[in-house]
XYZ file of C-alpha atoms in Angstrom:
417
model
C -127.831 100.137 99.641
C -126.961 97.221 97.212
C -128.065 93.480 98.482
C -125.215 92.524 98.729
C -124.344 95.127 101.200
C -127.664 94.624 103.575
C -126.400 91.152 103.983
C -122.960 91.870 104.764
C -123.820 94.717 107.257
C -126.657 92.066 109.016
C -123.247 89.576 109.363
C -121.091 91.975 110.683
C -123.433 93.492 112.811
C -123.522 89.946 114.621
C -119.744 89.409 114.813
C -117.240 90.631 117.614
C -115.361 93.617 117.661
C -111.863 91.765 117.734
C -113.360 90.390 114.123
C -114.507 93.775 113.166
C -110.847 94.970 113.241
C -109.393 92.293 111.036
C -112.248 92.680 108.762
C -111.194 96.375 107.790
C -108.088 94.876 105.919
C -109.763 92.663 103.782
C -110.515 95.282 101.257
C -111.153 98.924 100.798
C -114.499 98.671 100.454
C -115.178 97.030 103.474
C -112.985 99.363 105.590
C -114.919 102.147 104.500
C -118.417 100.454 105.185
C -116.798 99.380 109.112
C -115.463 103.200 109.311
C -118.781 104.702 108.347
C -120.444 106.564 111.018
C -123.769 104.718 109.714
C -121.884 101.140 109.920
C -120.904 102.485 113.748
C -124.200 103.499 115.149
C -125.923 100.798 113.765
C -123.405 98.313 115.363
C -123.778 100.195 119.146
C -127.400 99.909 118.674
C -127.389 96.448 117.811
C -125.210 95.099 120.586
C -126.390 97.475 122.929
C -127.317 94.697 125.729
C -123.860 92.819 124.435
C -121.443 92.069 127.633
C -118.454 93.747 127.674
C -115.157 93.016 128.993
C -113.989 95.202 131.414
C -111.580 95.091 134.950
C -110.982 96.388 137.998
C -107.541 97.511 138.100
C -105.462 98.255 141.766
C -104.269 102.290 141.994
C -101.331 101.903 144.618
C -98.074 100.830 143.436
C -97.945 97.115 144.200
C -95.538 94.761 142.111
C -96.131 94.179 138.836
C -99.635 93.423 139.311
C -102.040 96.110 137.589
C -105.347 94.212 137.057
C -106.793 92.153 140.376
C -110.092 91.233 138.615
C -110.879 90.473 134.996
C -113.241 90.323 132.891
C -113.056 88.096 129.625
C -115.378 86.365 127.029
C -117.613 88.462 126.583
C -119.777 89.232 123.763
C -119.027 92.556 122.264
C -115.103 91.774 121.816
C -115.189 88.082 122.123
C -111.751 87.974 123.625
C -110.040 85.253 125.357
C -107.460 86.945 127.601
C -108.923 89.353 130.680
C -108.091 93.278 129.448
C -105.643 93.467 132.390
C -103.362 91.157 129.970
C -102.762 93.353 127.198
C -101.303 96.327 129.030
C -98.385 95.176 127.487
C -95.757 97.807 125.924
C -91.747 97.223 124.666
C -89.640 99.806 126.485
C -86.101 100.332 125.749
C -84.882 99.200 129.861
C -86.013 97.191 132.409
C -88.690 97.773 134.272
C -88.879 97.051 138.292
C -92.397 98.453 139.152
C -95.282 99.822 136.820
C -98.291 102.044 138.021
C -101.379 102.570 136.370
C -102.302 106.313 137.258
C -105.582 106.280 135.235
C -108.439 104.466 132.483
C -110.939 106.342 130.756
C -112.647 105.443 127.265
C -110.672 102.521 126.644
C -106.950 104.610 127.492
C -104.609 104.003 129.961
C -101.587 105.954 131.424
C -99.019 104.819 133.622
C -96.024 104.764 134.910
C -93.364 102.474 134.173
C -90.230 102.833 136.186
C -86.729 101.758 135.432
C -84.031 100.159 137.202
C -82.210 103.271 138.171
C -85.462 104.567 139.358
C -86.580 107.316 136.457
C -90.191 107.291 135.419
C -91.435 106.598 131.910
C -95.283 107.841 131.236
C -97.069 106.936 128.630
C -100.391 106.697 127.438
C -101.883 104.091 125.074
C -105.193 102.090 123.880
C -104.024 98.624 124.884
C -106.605 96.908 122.866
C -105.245 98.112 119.383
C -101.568 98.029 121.206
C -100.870 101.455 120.869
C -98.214 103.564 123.073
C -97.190 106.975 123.447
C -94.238 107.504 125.667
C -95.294 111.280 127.212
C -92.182 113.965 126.668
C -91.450 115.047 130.247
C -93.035 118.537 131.245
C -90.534 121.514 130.365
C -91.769 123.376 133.498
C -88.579 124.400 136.138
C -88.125 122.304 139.292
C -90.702 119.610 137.642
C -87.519 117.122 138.975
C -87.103 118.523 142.085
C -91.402 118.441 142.483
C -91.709 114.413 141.439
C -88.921 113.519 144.055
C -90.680 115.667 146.591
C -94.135 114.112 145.632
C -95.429 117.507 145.691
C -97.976 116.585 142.869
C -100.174 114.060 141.778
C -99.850 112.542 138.165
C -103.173 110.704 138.178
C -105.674 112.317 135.618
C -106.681 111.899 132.435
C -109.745 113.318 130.705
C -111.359 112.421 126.822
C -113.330 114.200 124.653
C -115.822 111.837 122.851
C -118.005 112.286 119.423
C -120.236 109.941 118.475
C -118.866 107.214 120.656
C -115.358 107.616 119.462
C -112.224 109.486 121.491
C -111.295 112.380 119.391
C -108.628 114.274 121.857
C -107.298 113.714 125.552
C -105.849 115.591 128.330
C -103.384 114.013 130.649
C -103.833 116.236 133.950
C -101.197 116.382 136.607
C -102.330 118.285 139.885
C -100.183 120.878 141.990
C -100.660 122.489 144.997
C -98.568 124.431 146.330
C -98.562 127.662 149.344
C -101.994 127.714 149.048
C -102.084 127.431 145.657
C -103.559 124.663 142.833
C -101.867 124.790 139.090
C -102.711 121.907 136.779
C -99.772 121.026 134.080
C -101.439 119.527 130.960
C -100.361 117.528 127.797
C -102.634 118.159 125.152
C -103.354 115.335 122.002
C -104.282 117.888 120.090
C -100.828 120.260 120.157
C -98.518 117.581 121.529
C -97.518 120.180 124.232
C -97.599 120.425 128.140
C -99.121 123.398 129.627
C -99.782 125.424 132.438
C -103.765 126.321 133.864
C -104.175 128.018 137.349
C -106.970 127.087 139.233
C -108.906 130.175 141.144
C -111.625 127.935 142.816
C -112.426 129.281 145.957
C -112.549 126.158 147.994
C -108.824 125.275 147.115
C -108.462 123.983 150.918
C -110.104 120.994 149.606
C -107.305 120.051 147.163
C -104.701 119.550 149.626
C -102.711 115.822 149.549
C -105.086 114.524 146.556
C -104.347 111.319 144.914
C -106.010 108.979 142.276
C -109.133 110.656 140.323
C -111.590 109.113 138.195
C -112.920 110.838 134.938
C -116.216 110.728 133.951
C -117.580 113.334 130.586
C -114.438 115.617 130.601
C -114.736 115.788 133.996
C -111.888 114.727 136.819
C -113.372 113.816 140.180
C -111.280 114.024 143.645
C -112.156 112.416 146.690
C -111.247 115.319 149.507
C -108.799 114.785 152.016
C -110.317 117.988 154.262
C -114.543 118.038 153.926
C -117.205 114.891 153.430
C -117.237 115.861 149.694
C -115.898 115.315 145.929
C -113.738 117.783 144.227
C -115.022 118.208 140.411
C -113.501 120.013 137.621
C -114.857 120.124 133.841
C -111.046 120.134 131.647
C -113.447 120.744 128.561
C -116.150 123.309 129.328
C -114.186 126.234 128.140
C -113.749 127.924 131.709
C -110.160 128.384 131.690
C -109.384 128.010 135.236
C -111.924 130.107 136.295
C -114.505 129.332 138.960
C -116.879 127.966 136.664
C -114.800 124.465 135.986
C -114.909 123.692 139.914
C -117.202 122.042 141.829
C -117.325 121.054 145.346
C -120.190 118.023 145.913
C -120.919 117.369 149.481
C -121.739 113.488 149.761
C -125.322 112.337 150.832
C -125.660 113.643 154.470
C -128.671 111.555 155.633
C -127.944 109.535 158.573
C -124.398 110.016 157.782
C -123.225 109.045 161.263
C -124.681 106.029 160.941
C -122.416 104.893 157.987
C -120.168 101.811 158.067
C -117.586 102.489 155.737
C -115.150 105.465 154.883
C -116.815 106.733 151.852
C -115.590 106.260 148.397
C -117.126 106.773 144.789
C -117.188 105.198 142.177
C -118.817 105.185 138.510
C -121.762 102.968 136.689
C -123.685 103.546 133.310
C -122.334 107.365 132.835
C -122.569 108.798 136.434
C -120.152 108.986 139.287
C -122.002 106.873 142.205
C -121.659 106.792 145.892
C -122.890 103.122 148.046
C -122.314 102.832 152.107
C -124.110 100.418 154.471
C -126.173 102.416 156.829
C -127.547 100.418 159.998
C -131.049 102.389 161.237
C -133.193 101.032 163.687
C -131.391 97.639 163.550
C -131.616 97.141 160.223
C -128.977 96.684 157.514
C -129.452 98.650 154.632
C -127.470 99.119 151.581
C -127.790 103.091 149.727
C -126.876 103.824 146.129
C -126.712 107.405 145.026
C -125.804 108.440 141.543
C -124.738 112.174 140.735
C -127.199 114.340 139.033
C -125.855 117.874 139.399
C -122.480 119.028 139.843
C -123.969 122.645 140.261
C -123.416 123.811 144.050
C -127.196 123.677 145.224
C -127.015 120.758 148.410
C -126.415 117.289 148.540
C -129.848 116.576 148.090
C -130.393 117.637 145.046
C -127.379 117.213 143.374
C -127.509 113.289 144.486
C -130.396 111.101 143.977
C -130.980 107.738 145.652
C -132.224 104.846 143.330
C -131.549 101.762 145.177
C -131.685 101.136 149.103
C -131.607 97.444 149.691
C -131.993 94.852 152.862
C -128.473 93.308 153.426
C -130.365 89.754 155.639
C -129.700 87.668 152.663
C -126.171 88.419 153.179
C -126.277 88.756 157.037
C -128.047 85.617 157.416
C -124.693 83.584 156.120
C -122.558 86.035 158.572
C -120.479 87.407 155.602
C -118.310 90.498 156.311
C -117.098 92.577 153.619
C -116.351 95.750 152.320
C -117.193 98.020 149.408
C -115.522 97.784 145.933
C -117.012 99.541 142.913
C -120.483 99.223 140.907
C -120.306 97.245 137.572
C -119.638 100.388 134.803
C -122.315 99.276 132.808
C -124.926 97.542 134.928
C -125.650 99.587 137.774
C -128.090 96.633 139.614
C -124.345 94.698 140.242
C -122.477 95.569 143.412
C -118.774 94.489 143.920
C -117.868 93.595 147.611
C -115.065 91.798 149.125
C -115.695 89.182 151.456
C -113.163 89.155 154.631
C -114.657 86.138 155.905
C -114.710 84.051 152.936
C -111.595 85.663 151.229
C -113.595 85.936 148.062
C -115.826 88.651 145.623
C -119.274 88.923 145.994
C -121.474 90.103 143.248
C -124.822 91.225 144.693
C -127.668 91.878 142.629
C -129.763 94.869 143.845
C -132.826 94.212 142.155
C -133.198 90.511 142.879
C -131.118 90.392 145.663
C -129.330 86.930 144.460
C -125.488 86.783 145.165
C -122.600 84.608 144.397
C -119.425 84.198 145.662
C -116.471 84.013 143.495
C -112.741 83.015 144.649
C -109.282 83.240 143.780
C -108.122 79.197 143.800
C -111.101 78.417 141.654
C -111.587 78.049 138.357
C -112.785 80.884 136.088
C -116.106 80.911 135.378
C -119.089 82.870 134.251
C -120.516 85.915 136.487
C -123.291 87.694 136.543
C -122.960 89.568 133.564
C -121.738 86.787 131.043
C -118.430 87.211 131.237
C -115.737 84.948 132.486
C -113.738 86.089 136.193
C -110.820 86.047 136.589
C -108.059 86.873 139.542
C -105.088 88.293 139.935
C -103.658 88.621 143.782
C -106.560 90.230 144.435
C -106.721 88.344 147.636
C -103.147 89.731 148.765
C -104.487 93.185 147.964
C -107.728 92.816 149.341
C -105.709 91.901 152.454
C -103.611 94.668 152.332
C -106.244 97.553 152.508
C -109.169 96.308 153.952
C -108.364 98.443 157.215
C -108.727 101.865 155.202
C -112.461 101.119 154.737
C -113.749 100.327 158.712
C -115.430 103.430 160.076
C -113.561 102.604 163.042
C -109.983 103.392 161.671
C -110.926 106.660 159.678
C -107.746 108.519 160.293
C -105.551 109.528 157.564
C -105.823 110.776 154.028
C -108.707 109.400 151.876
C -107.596 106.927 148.907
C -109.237 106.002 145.479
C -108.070 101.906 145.744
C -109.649 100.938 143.304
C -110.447 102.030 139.270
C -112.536 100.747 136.039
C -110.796 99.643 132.556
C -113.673 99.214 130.375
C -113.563 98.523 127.409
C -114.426 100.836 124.268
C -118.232 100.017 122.784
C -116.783 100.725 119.538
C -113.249 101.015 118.129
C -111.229 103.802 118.228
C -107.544 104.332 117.629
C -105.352 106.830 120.078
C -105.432 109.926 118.950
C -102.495 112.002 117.705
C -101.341 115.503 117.934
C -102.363 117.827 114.666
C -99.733 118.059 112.032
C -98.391 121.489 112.366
């Protein structure tokens, strides 16, 4: 490598990715150092402690409010607007409600619907502000199945090399007498298809909802046992047993929980966090999945942080749980009732702070500027769901993670034919 070149890749390596992006126009040479796989590892490696904007979008259908708390400024991108605020698309009508269904990798799909009350889907990468309206699935009755809501639309699944998304799978989920079909649209033929599930357990599947994906995997929160429905879209199985898993949640002093479980995901794993009260004291658990293979809760979860709740006691907050930050998992997300505001609580220290929606933005925990969105009003309208008291009812996903890529990546496209 020329001199020249060691001193331009020790200035890029120190300049955001939203510069990055402009800088592969400015000639071909430098587009084809930025696009080199050496340029790209180097650059993750480098920034690898670099903030990273990211938010934490609402899953039910509510307005046309998507993202209720945002992320901005932060050092790997640099940007200046929260990600929420560039899910941003021209469509041909109006639109009266939009729904995101799922994020994963820096994608998004959702739902857009129109004044006469059709859906649009599409999938896109709002950061490079690229959209793929989805062709509707050619299957019979698919109409007469969306107006029934006899499936749910919510998954999508990436395959990722070397940091970058190569192919997806949107995954829309059917049961039906018994029965559990997934339809799937492909990136890499541009085609919907048809996989049959034969997992045993397909009990479990009735009524789902939202998902989250996590390494080609989808992840379910069960409506009929205290567990997590997994299936791997990219291990080859072919809707055989071998792509389902059923993961019983943590069953230590289970009945002494607070709140209706949920799961969520932080640094690469899915991760599960209830208040258990033993003895008269307030403890917070954190378990992160290890192994989806069907050996027992206690091995396939382990526990890595159980934490005193006094310093939060003490000042009589009440809250519930919200998600772990995706890519520090020290950084717990609860909503204060009491004080109608986010708390960030910091596991290892155990140092909090208490961010609401009237004030100002300002820095967090992680370096990056909050910012709200009616996340109060939604807050509001859910808390219920989560008091152990008022378990009745199907279980809900509420809430999901748009993070934003480490690297760039463009959506990818269906194979010329």
């Amino acid at each position: 490598m020329e001199i020249l070149e060691v001193t331009l890749v020790n200035v890029l390596l120190r300049c955001p990715l939203k510069d990055i992006a402009r800088f592969r126009s400015v000639s071909k040479e430098w587009k084809t150092l930025i696009d080199s796989d050496f340029f790209r590892d180097l650059y993750i490696s480098f920034n690898s402690s670099s903030s990273t904007s990211w938010s934490i979008i609402q899953t039910n259908p509510h307005k046309l409010t998507l993202e209720i708390v945002g992320h901005h400024g932060c050092e790997r991108w640099g940007l200046s607007r929260s990600p929420g605020s560039l899910v941003s698309f021209f469509v041909e009508t109006t639109i009266t409600k939009i729904n995101v269904l799922a994020c994963t990798d820096g994608l998004v799909t959702i739902c857009a619907e129109s004044s006469d009350g059709s859906p649009m889907y599409y999938i896109g990468n709002p950061l490079l502000q690229e959209w793929f309206r989805l062709p509707q699935p050619p299957f019979r009755n698919f109409e007469r199945l969306r107006k029934n809501e006899r499936f749910s639309e919510s998954g999508l699944v990436t395959k990722m090399e070397k940091g970058v998304v190569v192919s997806y799978k949107v995954v829309w989920l059917l049961t039906h007498e018994g029965k559990v079909q997934f339809m799937i649209y492909s990136s890499d033929t541009g085609m919907w298809g048809r996989q049959f599930v034969t997992c045993h357990h397909t009990a479990t599947w009735s009524g789902q909802d939202k998902s989250l994906a996590l390494n080609g995997f989808l992840h379910w929160l069960s409506n009929l046992t205290s567990s997590i429905i997994a299936y791997d879209f990219f291990g080859g199985h072919n809707g055989v047993d071998g792509g389902c898993h059923i993961v019983p949640f943590p069953g230590k002093d289970d009945e002494l929980r607070r709140f209706r479980r949920t799961f969520t995901t932080s640094e690469g794993s899915i991760v599960y966090f209830n208040e258990f009260r033993v003895n008269g004291n307030r403890t917070l658990r954190v378990w992160r999945l290890v192994k989806y293979t069907d050996i027992g809760p206690e091995d396939q979860w382990q526990l890595f942080w159980e934490v005193s709740l006094v310093s939060l006691i003490e000042l009589g907050i009440d809250y519930f749980p919200v998600v772990m930050h995706p890519l520090k998992s020290e950084i717990v997300y609860l909503w204060s009732r009491s004080n109608n505001g986010l708390i960030l609580f910091n596991l290892r220290t155990k140092v909090f702070s208490l961010h609401k929606e009237a004030e100002d933005a300002r820095k967090c925990m992680d370096g990056c500027v909050l910012s709200f969105n009616q996340c109060r009003e939604y807050m509001r309208d859910i808390y219920r769901y989560f008091l152990s008291s008022v378990q009745t009812g199907p279980n809900h996903l509420y809430f999901t993670q748009y993070v934003f890529p480490l690297w760039l990546h463009h959506l990818p496209r269906p194979n010329p034919t």
